[in-house]
Coordinates of C-alpha atoms and ligand atoms in Angstrom, one line a residue:
X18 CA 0.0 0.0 0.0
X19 CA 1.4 3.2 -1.6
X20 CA 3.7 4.0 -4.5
X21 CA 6.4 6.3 -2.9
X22 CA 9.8 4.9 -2.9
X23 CA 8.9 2.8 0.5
X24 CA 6.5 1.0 -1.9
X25 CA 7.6 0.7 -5.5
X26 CA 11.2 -0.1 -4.8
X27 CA 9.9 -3.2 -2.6
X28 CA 7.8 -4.0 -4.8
X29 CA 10.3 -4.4 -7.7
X30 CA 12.2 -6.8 -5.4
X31 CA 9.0 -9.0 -4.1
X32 CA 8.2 -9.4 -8.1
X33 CA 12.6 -9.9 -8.1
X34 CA 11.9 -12.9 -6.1
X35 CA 9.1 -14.3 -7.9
X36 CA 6.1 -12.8 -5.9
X37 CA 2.9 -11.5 -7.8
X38 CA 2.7 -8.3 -6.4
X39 CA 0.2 -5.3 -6.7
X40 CA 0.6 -1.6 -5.5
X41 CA -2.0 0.3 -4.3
X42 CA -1.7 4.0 -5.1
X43 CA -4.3 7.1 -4.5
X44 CA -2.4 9.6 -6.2
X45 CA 0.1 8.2 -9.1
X46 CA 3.1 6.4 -9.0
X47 CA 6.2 7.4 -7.1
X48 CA 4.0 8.6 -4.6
X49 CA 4.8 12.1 -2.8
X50 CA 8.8 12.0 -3.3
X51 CA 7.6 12.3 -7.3
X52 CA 4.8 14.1 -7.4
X53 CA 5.0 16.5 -4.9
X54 CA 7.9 16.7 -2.7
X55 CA 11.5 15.3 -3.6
X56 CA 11.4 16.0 -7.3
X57 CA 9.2 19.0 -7.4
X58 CA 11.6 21.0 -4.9
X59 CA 14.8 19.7 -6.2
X60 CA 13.5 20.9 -9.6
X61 CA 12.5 24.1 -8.6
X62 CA 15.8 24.6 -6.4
X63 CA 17.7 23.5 -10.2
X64 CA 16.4 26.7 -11.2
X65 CA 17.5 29.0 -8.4
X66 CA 20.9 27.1 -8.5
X67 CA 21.9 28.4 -12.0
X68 CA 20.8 32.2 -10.8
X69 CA 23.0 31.9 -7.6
X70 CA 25.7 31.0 -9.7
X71 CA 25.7 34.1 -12.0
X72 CA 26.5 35.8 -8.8
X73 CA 30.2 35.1 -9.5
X74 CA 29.4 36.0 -12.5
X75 CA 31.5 39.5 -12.7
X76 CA 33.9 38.1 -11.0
X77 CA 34.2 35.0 -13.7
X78 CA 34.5 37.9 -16.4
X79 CA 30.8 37.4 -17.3
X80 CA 28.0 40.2 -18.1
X81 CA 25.3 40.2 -19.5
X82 CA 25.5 42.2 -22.6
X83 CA 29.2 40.4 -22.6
X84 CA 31.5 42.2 -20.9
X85 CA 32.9 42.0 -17.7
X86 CA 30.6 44.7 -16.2
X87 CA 27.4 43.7 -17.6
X88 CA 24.9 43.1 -14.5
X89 CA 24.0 39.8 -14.2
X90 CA 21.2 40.6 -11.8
X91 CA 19.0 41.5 -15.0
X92 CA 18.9 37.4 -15.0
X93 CA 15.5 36.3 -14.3
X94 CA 12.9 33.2 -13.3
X95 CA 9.9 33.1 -15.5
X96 CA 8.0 31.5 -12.6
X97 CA 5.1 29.7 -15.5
X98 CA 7.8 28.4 -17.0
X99 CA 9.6 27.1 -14.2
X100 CA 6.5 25.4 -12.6
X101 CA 5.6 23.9 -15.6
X102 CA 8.5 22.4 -16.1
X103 CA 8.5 21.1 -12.5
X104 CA 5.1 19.2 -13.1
X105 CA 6.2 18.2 -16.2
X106 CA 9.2 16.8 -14.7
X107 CA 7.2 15.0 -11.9
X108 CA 5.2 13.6 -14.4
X109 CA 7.6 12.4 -16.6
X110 CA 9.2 10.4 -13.4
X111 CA 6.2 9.0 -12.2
X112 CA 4.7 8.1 -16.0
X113 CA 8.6 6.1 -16.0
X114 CA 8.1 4.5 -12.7
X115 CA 4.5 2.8 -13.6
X116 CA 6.0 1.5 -17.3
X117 CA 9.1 0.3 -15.0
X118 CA 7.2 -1.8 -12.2
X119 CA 4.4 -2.5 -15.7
X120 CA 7.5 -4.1 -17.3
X121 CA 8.1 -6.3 -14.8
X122 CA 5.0 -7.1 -14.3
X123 CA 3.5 -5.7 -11.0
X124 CA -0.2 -4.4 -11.2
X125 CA -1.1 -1.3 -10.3
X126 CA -4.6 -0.7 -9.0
X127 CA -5.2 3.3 -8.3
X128 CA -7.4 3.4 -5.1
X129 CA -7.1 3.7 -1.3
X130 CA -6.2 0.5 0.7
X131 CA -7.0 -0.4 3.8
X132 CA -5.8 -3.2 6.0
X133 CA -8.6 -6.3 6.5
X134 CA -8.7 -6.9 10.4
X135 CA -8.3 -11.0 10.1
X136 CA -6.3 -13.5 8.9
X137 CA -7.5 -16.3 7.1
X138 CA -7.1 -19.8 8.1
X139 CA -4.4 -20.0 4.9
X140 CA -2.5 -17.3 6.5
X141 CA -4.4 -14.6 3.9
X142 CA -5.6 -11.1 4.7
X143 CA -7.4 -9.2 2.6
X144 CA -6.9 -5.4 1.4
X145 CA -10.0 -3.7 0.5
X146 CA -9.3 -0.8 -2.1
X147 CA -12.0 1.4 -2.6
X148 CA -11.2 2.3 -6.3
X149 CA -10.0 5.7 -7.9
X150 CA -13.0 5.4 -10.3
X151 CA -15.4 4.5 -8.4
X152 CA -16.2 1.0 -6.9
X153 CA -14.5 -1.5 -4.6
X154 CA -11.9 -4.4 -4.9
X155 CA -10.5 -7.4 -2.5
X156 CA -7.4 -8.3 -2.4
X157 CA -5.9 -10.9 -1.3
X158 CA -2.3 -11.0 0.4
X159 CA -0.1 -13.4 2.0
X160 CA 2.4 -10.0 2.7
X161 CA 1.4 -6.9 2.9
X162 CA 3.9 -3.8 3.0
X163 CA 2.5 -0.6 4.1
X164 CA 4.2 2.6 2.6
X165 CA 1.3 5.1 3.0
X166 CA 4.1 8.3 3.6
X167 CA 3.3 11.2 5.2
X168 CA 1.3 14.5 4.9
X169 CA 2.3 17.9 5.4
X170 CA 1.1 19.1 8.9
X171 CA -1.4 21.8 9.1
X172 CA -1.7 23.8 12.2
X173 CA -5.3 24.9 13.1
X174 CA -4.1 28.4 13.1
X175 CA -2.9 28.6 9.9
X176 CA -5.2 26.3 7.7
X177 CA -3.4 26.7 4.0
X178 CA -6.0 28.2 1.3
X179 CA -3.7 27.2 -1.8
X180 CA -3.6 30.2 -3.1
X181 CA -2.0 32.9 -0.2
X182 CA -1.3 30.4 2.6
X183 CA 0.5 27.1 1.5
X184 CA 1.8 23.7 2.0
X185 CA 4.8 22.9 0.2
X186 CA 3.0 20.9 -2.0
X187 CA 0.8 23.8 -3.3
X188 CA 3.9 25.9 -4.0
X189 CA 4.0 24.6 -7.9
X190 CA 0.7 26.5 -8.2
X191 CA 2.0 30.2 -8.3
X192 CA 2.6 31.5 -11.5
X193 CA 4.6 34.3 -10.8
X194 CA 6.9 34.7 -7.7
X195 CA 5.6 36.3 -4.6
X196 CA 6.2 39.6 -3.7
X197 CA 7.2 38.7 -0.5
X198 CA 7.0 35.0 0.8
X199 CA 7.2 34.1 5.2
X200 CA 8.4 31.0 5.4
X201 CA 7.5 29.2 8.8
X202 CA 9.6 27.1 9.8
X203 CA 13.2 26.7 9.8
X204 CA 13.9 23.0 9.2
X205 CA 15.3 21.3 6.3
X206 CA 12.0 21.6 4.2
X207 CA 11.8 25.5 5.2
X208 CA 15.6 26.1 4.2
X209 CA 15.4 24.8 1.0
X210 CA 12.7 26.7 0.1
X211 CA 13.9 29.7 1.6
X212 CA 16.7 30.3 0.1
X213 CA 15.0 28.6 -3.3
X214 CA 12.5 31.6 -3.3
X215 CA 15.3 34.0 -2.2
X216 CA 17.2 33.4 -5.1
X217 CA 14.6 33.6 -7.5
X218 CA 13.8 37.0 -6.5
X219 CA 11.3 37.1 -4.2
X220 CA 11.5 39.2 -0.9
X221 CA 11.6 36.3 1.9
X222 CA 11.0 36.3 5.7
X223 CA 12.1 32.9 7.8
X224 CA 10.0 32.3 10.9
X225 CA 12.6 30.2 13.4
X226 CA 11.2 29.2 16.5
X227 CA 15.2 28.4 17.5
X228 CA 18.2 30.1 18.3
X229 CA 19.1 29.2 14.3
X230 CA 18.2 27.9 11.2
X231 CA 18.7 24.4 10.6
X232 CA 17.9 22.9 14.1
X233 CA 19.9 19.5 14.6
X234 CA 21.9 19.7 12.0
X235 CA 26.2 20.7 12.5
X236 CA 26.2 23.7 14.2
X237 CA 29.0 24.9 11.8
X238 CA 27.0 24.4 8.9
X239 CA 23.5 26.2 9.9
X240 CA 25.8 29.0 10.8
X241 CA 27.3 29.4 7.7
X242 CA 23.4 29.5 5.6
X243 CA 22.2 31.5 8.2
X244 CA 25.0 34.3 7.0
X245 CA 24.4 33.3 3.2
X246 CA 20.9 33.9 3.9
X247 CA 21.0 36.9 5.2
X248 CA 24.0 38.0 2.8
X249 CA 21.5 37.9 0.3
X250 CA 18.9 39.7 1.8
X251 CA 16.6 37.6 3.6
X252 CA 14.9 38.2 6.6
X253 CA 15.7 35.5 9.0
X254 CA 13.7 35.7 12.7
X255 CA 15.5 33.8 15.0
X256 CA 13.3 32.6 18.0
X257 CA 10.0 33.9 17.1
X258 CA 7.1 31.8 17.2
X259 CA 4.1 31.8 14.7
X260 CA 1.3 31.8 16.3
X261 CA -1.3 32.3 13.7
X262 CA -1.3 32.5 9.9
X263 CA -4.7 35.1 8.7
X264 CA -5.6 35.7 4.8
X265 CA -6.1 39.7 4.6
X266 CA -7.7 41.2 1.0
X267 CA -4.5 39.9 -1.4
X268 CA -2.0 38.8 0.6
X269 CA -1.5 37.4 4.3
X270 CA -0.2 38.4 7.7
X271 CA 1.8 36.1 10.0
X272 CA 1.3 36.5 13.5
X273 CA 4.6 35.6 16.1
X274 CA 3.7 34.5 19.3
X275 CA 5.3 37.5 20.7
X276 CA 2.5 39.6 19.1
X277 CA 4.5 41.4 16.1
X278 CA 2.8 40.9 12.7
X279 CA 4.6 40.6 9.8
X280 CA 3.0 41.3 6.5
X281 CA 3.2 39.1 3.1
X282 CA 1.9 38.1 -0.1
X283 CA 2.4 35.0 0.9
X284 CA 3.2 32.1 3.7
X285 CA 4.4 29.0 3.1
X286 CA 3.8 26.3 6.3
X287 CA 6.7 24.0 6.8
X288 CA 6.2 22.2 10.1
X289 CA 6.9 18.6 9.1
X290 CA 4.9 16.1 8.0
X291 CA 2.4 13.4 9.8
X292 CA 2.1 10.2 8.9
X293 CA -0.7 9.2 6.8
X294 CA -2.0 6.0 8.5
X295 CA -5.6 7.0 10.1
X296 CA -8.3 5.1 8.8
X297 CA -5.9 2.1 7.1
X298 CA -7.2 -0.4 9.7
X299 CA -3.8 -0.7 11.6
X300 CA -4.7 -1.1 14.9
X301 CA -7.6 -3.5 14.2
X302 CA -5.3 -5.6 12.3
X303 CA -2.3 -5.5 15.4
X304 CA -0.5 -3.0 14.1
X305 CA 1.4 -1.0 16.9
X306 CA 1.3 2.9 16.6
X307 CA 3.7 5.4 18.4
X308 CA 1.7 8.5 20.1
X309 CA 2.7 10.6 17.1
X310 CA 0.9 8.1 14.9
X311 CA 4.0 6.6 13.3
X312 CA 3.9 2.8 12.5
X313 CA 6.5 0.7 15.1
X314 CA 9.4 -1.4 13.2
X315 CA 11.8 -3.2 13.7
X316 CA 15.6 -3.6 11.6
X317 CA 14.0 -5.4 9.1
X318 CA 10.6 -3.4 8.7
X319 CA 8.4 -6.0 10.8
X320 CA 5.0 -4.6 12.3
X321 CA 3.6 -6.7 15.6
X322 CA 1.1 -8.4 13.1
X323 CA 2.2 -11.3 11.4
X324 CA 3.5 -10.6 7.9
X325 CA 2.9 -6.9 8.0
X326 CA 5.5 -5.0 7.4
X327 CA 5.9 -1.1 6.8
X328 CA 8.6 1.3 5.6
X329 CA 9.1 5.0 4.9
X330 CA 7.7 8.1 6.5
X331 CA 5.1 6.2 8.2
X332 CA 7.0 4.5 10.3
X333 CA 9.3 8.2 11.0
X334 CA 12.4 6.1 11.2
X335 CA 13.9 8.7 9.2
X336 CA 12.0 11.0 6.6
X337 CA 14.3 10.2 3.5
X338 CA 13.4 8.9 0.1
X339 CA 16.7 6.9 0.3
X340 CA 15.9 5.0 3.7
X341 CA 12.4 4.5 2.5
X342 CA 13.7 2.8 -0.4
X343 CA 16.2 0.9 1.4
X344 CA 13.3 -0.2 4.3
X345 CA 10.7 -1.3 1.2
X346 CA 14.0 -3.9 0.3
X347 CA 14.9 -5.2 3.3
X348 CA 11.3 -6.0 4.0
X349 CA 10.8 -7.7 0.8
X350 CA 14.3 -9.5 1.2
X351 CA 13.2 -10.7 5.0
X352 CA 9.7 -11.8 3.7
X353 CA 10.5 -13.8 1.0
X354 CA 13.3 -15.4 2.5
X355 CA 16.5 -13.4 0.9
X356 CA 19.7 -12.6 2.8
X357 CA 19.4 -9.6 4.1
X358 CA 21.3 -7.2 6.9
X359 CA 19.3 -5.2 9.4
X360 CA 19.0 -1.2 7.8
X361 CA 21.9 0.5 9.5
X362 CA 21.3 3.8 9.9
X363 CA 25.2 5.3 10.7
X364 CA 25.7 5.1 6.6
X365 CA 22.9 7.1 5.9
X366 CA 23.9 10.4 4.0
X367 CA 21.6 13.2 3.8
X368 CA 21.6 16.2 1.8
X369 CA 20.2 20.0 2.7
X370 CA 19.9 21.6 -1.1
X371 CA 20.8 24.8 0.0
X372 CA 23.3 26.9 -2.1
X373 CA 25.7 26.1 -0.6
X374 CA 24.6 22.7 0.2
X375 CA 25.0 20.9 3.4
X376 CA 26.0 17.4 3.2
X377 CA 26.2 14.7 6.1
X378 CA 27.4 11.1 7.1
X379 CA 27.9 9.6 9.8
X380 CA 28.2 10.5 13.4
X381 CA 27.9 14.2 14.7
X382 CA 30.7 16.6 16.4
X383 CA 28.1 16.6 19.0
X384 CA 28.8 12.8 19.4
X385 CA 32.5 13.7 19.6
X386 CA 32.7 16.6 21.8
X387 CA 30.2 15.4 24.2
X388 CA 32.1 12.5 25.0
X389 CA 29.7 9.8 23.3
X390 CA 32.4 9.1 20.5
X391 CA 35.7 8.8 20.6
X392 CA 37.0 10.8 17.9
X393 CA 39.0 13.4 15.8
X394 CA 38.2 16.3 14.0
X395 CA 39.4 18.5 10.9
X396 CA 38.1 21.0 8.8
X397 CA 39.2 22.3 6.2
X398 CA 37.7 25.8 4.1
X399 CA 36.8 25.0 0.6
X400 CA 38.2 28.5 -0.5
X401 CA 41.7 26.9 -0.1
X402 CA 41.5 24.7 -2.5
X403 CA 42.4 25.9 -6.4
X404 CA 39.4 24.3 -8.2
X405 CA 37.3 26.6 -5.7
X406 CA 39.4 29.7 -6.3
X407 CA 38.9 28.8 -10.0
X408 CA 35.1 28.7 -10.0
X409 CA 34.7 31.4 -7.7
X410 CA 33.8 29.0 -4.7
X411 CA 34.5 31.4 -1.6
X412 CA 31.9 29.5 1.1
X413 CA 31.9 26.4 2.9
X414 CA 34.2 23.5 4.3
X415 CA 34.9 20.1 4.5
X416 CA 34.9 18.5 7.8
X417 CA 36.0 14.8 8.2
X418 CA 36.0 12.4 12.3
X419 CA 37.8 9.3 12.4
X420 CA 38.0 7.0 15.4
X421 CA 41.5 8.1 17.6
X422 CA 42.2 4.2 18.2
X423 CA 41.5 2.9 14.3
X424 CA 41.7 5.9 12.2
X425 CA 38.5 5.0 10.8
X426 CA 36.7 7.6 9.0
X427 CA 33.4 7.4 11.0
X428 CA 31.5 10.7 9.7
X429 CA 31.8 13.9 7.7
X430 CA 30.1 17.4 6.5
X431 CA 30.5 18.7 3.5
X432 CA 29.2 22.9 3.1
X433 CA 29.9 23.5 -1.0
X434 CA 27.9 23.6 -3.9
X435 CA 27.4 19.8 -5.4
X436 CA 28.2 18.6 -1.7
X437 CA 25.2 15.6 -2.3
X438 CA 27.8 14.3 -5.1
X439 CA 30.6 15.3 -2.9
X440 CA 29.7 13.2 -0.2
X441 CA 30.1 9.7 -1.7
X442 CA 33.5 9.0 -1.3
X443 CA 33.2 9.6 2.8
X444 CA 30.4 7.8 3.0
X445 CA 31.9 5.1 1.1
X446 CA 34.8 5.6 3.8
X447 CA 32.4 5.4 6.6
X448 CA 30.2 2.4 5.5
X449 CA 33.2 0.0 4.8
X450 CA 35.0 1.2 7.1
X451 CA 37.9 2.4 5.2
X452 CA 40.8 4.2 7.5
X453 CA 41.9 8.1 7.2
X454 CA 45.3 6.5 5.2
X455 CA 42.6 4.6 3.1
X456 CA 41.2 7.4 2.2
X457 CA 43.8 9.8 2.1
X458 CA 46.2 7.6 -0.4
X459 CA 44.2 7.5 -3.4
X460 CA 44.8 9.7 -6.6
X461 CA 42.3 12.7 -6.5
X462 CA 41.5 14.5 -10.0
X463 CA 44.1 17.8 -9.8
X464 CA 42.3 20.2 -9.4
X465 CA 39.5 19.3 -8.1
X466 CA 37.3 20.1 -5.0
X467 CA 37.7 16.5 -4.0
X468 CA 41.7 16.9 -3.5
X469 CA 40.2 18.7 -0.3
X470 CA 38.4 15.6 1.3
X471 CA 41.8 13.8 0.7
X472 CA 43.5 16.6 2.5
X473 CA 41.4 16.5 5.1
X474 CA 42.1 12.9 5.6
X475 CA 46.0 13.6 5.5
X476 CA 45.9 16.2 8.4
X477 CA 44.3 13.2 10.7
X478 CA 46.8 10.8 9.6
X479 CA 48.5 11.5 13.4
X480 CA 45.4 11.3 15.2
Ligands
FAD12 C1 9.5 19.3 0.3 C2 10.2 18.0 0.6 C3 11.5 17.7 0.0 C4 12.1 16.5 0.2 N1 13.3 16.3 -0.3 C5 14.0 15.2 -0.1 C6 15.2 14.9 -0.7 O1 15.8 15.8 -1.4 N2 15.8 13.7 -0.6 C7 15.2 12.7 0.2 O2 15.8 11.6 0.4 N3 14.0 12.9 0.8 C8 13.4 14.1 0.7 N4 12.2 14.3 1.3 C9 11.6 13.3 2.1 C10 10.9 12.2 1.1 O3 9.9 12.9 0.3 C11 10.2 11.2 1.9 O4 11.1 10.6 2.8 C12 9.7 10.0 0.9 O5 8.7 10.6 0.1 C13 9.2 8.9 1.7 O6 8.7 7.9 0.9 P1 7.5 7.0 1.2 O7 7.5 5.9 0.2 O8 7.5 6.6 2.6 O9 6.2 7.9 1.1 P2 5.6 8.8 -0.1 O10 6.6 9.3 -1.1 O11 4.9 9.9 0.7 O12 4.5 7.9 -0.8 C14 3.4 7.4 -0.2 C15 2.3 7.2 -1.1 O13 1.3 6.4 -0.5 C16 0.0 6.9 -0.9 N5 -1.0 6.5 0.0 C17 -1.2 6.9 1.3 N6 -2.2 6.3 1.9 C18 -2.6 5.4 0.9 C19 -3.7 4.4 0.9 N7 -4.4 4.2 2.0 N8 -3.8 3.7 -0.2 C20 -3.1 3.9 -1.3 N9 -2.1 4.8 -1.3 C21 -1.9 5.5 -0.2 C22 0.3 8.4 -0.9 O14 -0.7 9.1 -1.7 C23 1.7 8.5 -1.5 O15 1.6 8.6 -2.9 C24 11.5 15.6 1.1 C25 10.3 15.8 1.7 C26 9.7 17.0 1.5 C27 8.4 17.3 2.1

């Protein structure tokens, strides 16, 4: 149940093994991550990437009518083209995904599922599926994986309209950019668009309930986009509370818990998501829930009831298309009887598409200055190394931990544009456990930005 990552990546592997296996999907294949929220954004974010480039433009020799002084602000974001080709996009991946899982062949049947409460005396349940054009259907399963995902969360005080007051999802709908855009909320989701909006031109204000952006993630890091942020013009409220979001005449106004108002065109709502498994029949079925609604798992993605297993942002192990994926496998692996290893979560790398971005493996500074971990630190600036001078590259650093009695590369940050492509070597370091020498003694492309994380591992070669 469900076609997000969680779901159609285990279901390419139960029809792998020699299952018959059929998805069941509400709202089109590849679920949110395609449609809505992981290919949308990063889409969108494409765009405001190539304008937050030209800003080395002058610099680079670049103008725009040619010559070195040309103003390469006059570079613009013709937001109905831009959303358009997001949905397109989105489209195009999810149309893929359905002729990929077709191919090999898994049915798809477009409805809502929800779990039968009994098992049958052949060890069957039954998922009833009341169908996206009209009527109802049985089906009957000897496994069932439940990927249902998440939704965003909507705060009674600031009920999103779609047209002034959003979620992220209805974002795509604005055909030109707003005036001036409050974002509230300050976490990864928030960020991203932040700073997306910023650079497309629009006036923004960030709501942050904390001390900083970025809550949770390295210190270091959120410092450093907090600056860029604000570099570029964005209004960034540290510690300020919305309290309620109103719709005026043609535009909104935000108020903080402290009782200032802050006028807008327009708010986006980023609070985090909740996951979407009221009214599946989980409970009835033996299905254990946390408070927050989330589905309990184990390693290998079991549920208390027999054979039902879940993965993804319903079970808020960790709200990431790749460990969705990766829990959708391992279920499929344990159910059918496959070898498979418990989902690790120390070699998971996540990515904050900020410009720069913020890229992460691994375990914390936290972790090593508190005590919990025994390690070393280094960072390095990426301004030192040439390829950066070369492109302009004047932000950011590479940061690297290995364990003081191995020399084991156990985590690492990477702040620089690209950083998601930057941070596979580490985390290839980290999840074979490959020492700082290890890492250090390979040939790096000269010059290139990855001669830094080689550097990096040098300097701890003493450690
Ligand atoms: C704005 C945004 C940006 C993000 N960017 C990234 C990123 O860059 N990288 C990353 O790794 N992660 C990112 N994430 C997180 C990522 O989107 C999720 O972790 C991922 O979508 C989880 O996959 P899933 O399979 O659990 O659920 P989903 O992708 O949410 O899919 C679940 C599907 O199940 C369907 N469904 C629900 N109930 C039923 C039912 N009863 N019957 C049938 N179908 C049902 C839903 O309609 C949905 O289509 C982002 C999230 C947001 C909000």
């Amino acid at each position: 149940m469900g076609g997000g990552p969680g779901g159609y990546e285990a279901a390419l592997v139960a029809s792998q093994l020699g299952a018959r296996v059929q998805v069941v999907e509400r709202q089109g294949m590849g679920g949110s991550a395609v449609l809505t929220d992981v290919v949308p954004s990063k889409t969108l974010i494409a765009t405001a990437e190539w304008l937050t480039v030209t800003e080395q433009a002058g610099e680079l020799g670049i103008g725009a009518d040619g010559g070195p002084d040309g103003d390469p602000g006059a570079l613009r974001a013709d937001m109905d083209i831009v959303d358009q080709r997001v949905m397109r996009l989105a489209q195009k991946q999810s149309k893929d995904i359905r002729a990929r899982l077709e191919k090999e062949g898994i049915e798809i049947v477009a409805g809502t599922g929800r779990v039968g409460p009994t098992i049958s005396a052949e060890g069957t349940r039954l998922v009833h599926v009341e169908l996206a054009d009209g009527g109802e259907r049985e089906l009957v399963a000897e496994i069932i994986l439940v990927a249902t995902g998440a939704t965003p969360r909507v705060l009674p005080t600031a009920r999103p309209d779609g047209e002034r007051i959003l979620t992220w999802a209805q974002m795509y709908n604005l055909t030109q950019i707003p005036e001036h855009l409050v974002v509230v909320g300050s976490g990864v989701t928030g960020a991203e668009f932040a700073g997306a909006y910023n650079a497309l031109g629009a006036r923004v204000t960030l709501v942050s309930s904390r001390d900083r952006v970025l809550p949770g993630e390295d210190e270091n890091a959120a410092e450093l986009i907090e600056g860029v942020f604000r570099r570029r013009g964005m209004t960034v409220l540290s510690r300020s509370r919305a309290a309620a979001v109103r719709r005026t005449g043609d535009g909104v106004e935000v108020e903080l818990a402290d009782g200032r108002v802050v006028e807008a065109s327009h708010c986006l709502v980023a609070v985090g998501g909740v996951p979407a498994t009221a009214s599946l029949g989980l409970e009835e079925a033996g299905v254990e829930l946390s408070e927050s609604g989330h589905i309990k798992v184990d390693r290998v993605s079991r549920t208390r009831a027999f054979r039902i297993y879940a993965a993804g942002d319903c079970t808020g192990v960790l709200p990431l298309a790749s460990v969705a994926a990766m829990q959708g496998r391992i279920a499929m692996w344990h159910a059918l009887g496959d070898a498979v290893a418990p989902l690790d979560l120390s070699t998971v790398a996540a990515n904050i598409f900020t410009a720069p971005e913020i890229a992460t493996i691994g375990v914390t500074q936290k972790q090593i200055e508190s005590g919990e971990v025994d390690g070393a630190i280094t960072r390095l600036p990426v301004a030192r190394n040439p390829r950066a001078k070369m492109l302009g590259i004047k932000e950011g650093f590479i940061k690297l931990f290995s364990e003081r009695s191995s020399g084991v590369v156990i985590g690492g940050v990477i702040v620089a544009p690209r950083a998601s492509e930057l941070i596979y070597p580490i985390t290839i370091a980290v999840a074979h456990r490959l020492t700082v020498d290890q890492l250090a003694n390979v040939f790096t492309i000269y010059p290139s930005l990855t001669g830094s994380i080689s550097e990096a591992a040098r300097t701890l070669h003493l450690a």
